[in-house]
Coordinates of C-alpha atoms in Angstrom, one line a residue:
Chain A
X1 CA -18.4 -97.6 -39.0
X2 CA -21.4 -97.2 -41.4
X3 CA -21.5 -96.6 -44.9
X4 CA -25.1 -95.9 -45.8
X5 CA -25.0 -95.6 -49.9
X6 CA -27.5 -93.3 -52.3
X7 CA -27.4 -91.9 -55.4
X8 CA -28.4 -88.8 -56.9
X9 CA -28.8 -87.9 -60.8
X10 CA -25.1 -90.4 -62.1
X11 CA -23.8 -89.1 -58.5
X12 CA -22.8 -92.1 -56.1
X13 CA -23.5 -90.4 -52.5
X14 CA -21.5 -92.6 -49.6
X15 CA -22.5 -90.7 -46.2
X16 CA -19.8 -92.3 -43.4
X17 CA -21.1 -92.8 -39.6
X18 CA -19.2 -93.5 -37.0
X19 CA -15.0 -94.1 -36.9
X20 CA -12.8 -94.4 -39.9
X21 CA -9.3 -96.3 -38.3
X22 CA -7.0 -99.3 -38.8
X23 CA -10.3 -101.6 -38.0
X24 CA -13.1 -100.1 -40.2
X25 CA -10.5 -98.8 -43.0
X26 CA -10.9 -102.2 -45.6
X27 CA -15.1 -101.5 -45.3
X28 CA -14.3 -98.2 -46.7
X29 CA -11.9 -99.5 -49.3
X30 CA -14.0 -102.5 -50.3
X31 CA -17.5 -100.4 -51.2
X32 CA -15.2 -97.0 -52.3
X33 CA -12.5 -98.3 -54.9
X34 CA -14.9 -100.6 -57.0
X35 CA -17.2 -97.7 -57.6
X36 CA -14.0 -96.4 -59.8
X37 CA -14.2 -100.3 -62.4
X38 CA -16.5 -98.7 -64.8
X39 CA -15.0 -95.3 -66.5
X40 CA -15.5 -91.5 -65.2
X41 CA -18.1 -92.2 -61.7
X42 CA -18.7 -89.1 -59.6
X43 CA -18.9 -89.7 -56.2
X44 CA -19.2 -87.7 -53.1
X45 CA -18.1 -88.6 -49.5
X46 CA -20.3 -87.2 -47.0
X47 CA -18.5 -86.7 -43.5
X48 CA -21.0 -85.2 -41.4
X49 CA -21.6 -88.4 -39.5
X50 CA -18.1 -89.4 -39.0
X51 CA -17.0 -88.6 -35.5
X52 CA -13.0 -89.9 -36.4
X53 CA -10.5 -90.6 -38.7
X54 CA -7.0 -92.0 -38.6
X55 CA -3.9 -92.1 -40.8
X56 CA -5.5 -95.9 -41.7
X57 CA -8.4 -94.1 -42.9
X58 CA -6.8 -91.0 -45.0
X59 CA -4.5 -93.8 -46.8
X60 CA -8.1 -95.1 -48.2
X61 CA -9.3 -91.7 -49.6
X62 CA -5.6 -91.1 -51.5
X63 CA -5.7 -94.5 -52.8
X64 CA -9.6 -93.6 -53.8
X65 CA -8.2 -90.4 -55.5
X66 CA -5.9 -92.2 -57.3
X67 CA -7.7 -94.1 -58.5
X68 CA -10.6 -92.0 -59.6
X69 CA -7.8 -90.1 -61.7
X70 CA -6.7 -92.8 -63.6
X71 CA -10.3 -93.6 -64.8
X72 CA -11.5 -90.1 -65.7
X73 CA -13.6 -90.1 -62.4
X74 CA -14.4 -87.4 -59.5
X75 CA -14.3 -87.7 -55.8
X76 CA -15.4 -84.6 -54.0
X77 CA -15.6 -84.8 -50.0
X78 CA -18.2 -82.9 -47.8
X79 CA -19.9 -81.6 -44.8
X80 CA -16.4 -82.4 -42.6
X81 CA -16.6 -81.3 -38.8
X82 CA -13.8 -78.7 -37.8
X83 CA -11.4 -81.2 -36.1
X84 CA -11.4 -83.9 -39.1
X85 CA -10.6 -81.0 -41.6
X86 CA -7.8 -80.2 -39.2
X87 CA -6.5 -83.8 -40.0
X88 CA -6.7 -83.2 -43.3
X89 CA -4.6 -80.2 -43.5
X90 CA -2.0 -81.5 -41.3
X91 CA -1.6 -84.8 -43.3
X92 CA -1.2 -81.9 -46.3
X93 CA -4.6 -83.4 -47.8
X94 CA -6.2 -80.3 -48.9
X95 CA -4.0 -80.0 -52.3
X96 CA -5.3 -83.2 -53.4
X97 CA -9.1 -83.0 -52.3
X98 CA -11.9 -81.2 -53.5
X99 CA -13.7 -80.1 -50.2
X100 CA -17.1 -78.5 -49.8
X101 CA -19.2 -77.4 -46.5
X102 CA -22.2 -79.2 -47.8
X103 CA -23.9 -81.9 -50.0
X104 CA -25.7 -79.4 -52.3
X105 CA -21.9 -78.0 -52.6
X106 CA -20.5 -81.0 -53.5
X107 CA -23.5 -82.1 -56.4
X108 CA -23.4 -79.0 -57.9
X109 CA -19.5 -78.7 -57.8
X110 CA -20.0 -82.3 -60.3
X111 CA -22.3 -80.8 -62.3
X112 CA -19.2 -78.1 -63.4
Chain B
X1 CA -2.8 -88.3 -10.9
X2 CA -1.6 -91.2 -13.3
X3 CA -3.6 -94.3 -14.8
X4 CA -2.1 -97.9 -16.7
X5 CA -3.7 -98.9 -19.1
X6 CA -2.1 -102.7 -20.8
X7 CA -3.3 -104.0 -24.5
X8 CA -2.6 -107.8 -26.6
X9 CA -1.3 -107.2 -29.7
X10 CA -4.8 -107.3 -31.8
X11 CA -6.1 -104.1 -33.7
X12 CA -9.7 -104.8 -32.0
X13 CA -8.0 -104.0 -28.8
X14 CA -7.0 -100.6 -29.8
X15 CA -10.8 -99.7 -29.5
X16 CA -10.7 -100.8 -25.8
X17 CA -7.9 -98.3 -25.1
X18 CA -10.2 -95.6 -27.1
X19 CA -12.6 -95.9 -24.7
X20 CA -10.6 -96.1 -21.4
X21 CA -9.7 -92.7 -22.8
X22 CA -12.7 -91.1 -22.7
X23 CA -13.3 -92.4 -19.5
X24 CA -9.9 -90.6 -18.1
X25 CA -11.0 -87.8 -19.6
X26 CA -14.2 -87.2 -18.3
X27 CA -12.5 -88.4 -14.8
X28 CA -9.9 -85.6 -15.3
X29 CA -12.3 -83.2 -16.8
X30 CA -10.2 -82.9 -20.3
X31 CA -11.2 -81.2 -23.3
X32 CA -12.4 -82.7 -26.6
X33 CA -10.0 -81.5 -28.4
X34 CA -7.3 -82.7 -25.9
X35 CA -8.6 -86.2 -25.8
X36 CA -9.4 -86.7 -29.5
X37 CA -5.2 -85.2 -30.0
X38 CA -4.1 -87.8 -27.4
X39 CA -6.5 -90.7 -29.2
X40 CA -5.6 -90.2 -32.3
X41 CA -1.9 -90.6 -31.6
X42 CA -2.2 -93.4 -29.2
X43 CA -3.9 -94.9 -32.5
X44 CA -1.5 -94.3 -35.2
X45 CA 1.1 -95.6 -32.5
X46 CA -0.5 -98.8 -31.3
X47 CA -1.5 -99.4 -34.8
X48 CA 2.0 -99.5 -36.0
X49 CA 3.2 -101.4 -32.9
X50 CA 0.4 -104.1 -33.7
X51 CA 0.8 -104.2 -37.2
X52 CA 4.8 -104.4 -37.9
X53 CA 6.3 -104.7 -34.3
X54 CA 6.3 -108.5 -34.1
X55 CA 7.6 -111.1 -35.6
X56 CA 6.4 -114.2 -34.0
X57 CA 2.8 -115.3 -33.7
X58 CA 3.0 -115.2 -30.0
X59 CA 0.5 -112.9 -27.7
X60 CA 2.5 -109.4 -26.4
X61 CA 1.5 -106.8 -24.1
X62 CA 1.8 -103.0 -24.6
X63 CA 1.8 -100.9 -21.4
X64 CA 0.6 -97.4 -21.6
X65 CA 1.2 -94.7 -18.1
X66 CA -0.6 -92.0 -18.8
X67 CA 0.3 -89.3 -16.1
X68 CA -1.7 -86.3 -15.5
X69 CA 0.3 -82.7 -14.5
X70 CA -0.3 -79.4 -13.8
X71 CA 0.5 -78.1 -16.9
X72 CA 0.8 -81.5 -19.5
X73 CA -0.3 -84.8 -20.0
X74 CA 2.9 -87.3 -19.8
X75 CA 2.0 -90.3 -22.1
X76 CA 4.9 -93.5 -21.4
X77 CA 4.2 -95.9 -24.1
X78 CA 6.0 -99.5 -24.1
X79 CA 6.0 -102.6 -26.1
X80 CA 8.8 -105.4 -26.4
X81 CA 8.5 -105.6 -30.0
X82 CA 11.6 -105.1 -32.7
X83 CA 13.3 -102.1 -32.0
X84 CA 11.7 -99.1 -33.5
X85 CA 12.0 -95.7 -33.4
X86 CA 9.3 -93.5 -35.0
X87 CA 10.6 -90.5 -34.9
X88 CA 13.4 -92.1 -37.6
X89 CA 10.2 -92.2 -40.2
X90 CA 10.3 -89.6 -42.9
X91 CA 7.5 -87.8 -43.1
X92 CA 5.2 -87.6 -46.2
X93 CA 5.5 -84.9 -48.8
X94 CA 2.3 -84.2 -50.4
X95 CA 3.2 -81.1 -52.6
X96 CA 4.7 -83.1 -55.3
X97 CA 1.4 -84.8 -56.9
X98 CA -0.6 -87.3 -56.5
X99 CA 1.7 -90.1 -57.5
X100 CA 4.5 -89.3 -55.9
X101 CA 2.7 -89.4 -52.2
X102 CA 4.3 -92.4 -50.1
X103 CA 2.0 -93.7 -47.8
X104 CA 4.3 -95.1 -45.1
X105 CA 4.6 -91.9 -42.4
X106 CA 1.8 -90.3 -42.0
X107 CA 0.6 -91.8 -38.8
X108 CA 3.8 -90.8 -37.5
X109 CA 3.6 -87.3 -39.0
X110 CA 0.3 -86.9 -37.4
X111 CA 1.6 -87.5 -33.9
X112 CA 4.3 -85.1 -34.3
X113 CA 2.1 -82.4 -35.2
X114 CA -0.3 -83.7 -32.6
X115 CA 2.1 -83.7 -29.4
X116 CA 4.5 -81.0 -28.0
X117 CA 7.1 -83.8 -27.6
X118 CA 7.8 -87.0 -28.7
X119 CA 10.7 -89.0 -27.4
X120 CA 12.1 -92.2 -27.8
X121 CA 15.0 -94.9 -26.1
X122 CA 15.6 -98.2 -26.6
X123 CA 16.0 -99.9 -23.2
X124 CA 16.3 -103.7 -22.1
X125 CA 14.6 -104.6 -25.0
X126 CA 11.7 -102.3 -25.3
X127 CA 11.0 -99.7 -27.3
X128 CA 10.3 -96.8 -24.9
X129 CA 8.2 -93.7 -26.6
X130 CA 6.9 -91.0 -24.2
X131 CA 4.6 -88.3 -25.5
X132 CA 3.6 -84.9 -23.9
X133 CA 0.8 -82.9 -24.8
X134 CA 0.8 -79.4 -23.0
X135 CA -2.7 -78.2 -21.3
X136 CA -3.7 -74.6 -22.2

């Protein structure tokens, strides 16, 4: 997996390519949960690269939203394809996510 | 129509049995959505088995028969680690916030939704899980 990083306005953008499991999992964690040191980051996942995710994966993004709660931060996913959204309402995910169809979505949903 | 497909006990591995699926799968002319169902469980499984199955430092092999039938895939999956049986893991309950969400379980949970059966024994000392997906 890839993690190609931007930022927009304060927004920090991480766009995932590839496969989010058990092996690529700790890249994810090791670039996502620092973003969260300093107080109240927005950041937004961008999913329309990613071609799988595993339980190894989802355990990453709770831990991220965790995380981003306890310092005053947001986390807002987007631009999932049909079969990884599936995943996250079967893991019960969708309570705990904001979720939006595309990037534009997902800034302006920050910008609330 | 059946294949064997045989894995060391090393996450990296798991990425080798990923792609022998998608090579069965075009062979046997399955759907995406089939294949990426049968992956992802294979996955969370082997995961597991890798990760907490042994106890020694030693190198183990995990068989996988993976029979194709007229109606269902048949998925045998073996490994000689300590006895485990998945289906005993609770799964996760995400409707009561945030910080009361246990992680352990939800690879498992994922299969069960995933499959149409999911079956384990304990027999001369392997653990014994067979899977079936149903073809529509």
């Amino acid at each position: 997996m890839e993690i190609k990083q931007q930022q927009k306005k304060n927004v920090e953008i991480l766009s995932l390519v590839g496969r989010l499991d058990a092996n690529t999992a700790g890249i994810l964690e090791k670039k996502l949960i620092p973003l969260f040191d300093s107080y109240s980051r927005d950041v937004v996942i961008d999913f329309s690269e990613l071609d799988y995710i595993s339980s190894a994966g989802l355990r990453i993004l709770l831990l991220a939203a965790k995380t981003a709660r306890n310092k005053e931060g947001s986390i807002v996913l987007c631009s999932m394809q049909d079969f990884i959204r599936e995943i996250f309402e079967i893991a019960g995910f969708m309570p705990v996510f904001k979720i939006t169809n595309t990037l534009e979505e997902a800034l302006q949903e920050l910008e609330k | 129509m059946s294949e064997e497909i045989t894995l060391g006990n090393s996450l990296p591995e798991i990425r080798n049995v990923m792609q022998r699926l998608e090579e069965l799968a075009e062979k046997w002319h399955l759907d995406n959505r089939i294949l990426f169902d049968i992956s992802l469980s294979l996955d969370e499984l082997l995961t597991n088995i890798i990760s907490y199955g042994y106890q020694d430092d030693t190198a183990h092999q995990i068989r996988i028969g993976i029979e194709l039938k007229a109606d269902q895939i048949i998925i045998v999956l073996q490994d000689d680690g300590r006895e485990f049986n998945p289906l005993s893991a609770k799964s996760p309950d995400f409707r009561t916030g945030l910080n009361e969400k246990p992680i352990g379980g939800l690879g498992i949970h994922l299969v069960r939704k995933m499959m149409d059966g999911v079956d384990y024994r304990r027999e001369a000392g392997l653990n014994i899980l067979t899977l079936t997906k149903n073809l529509d």
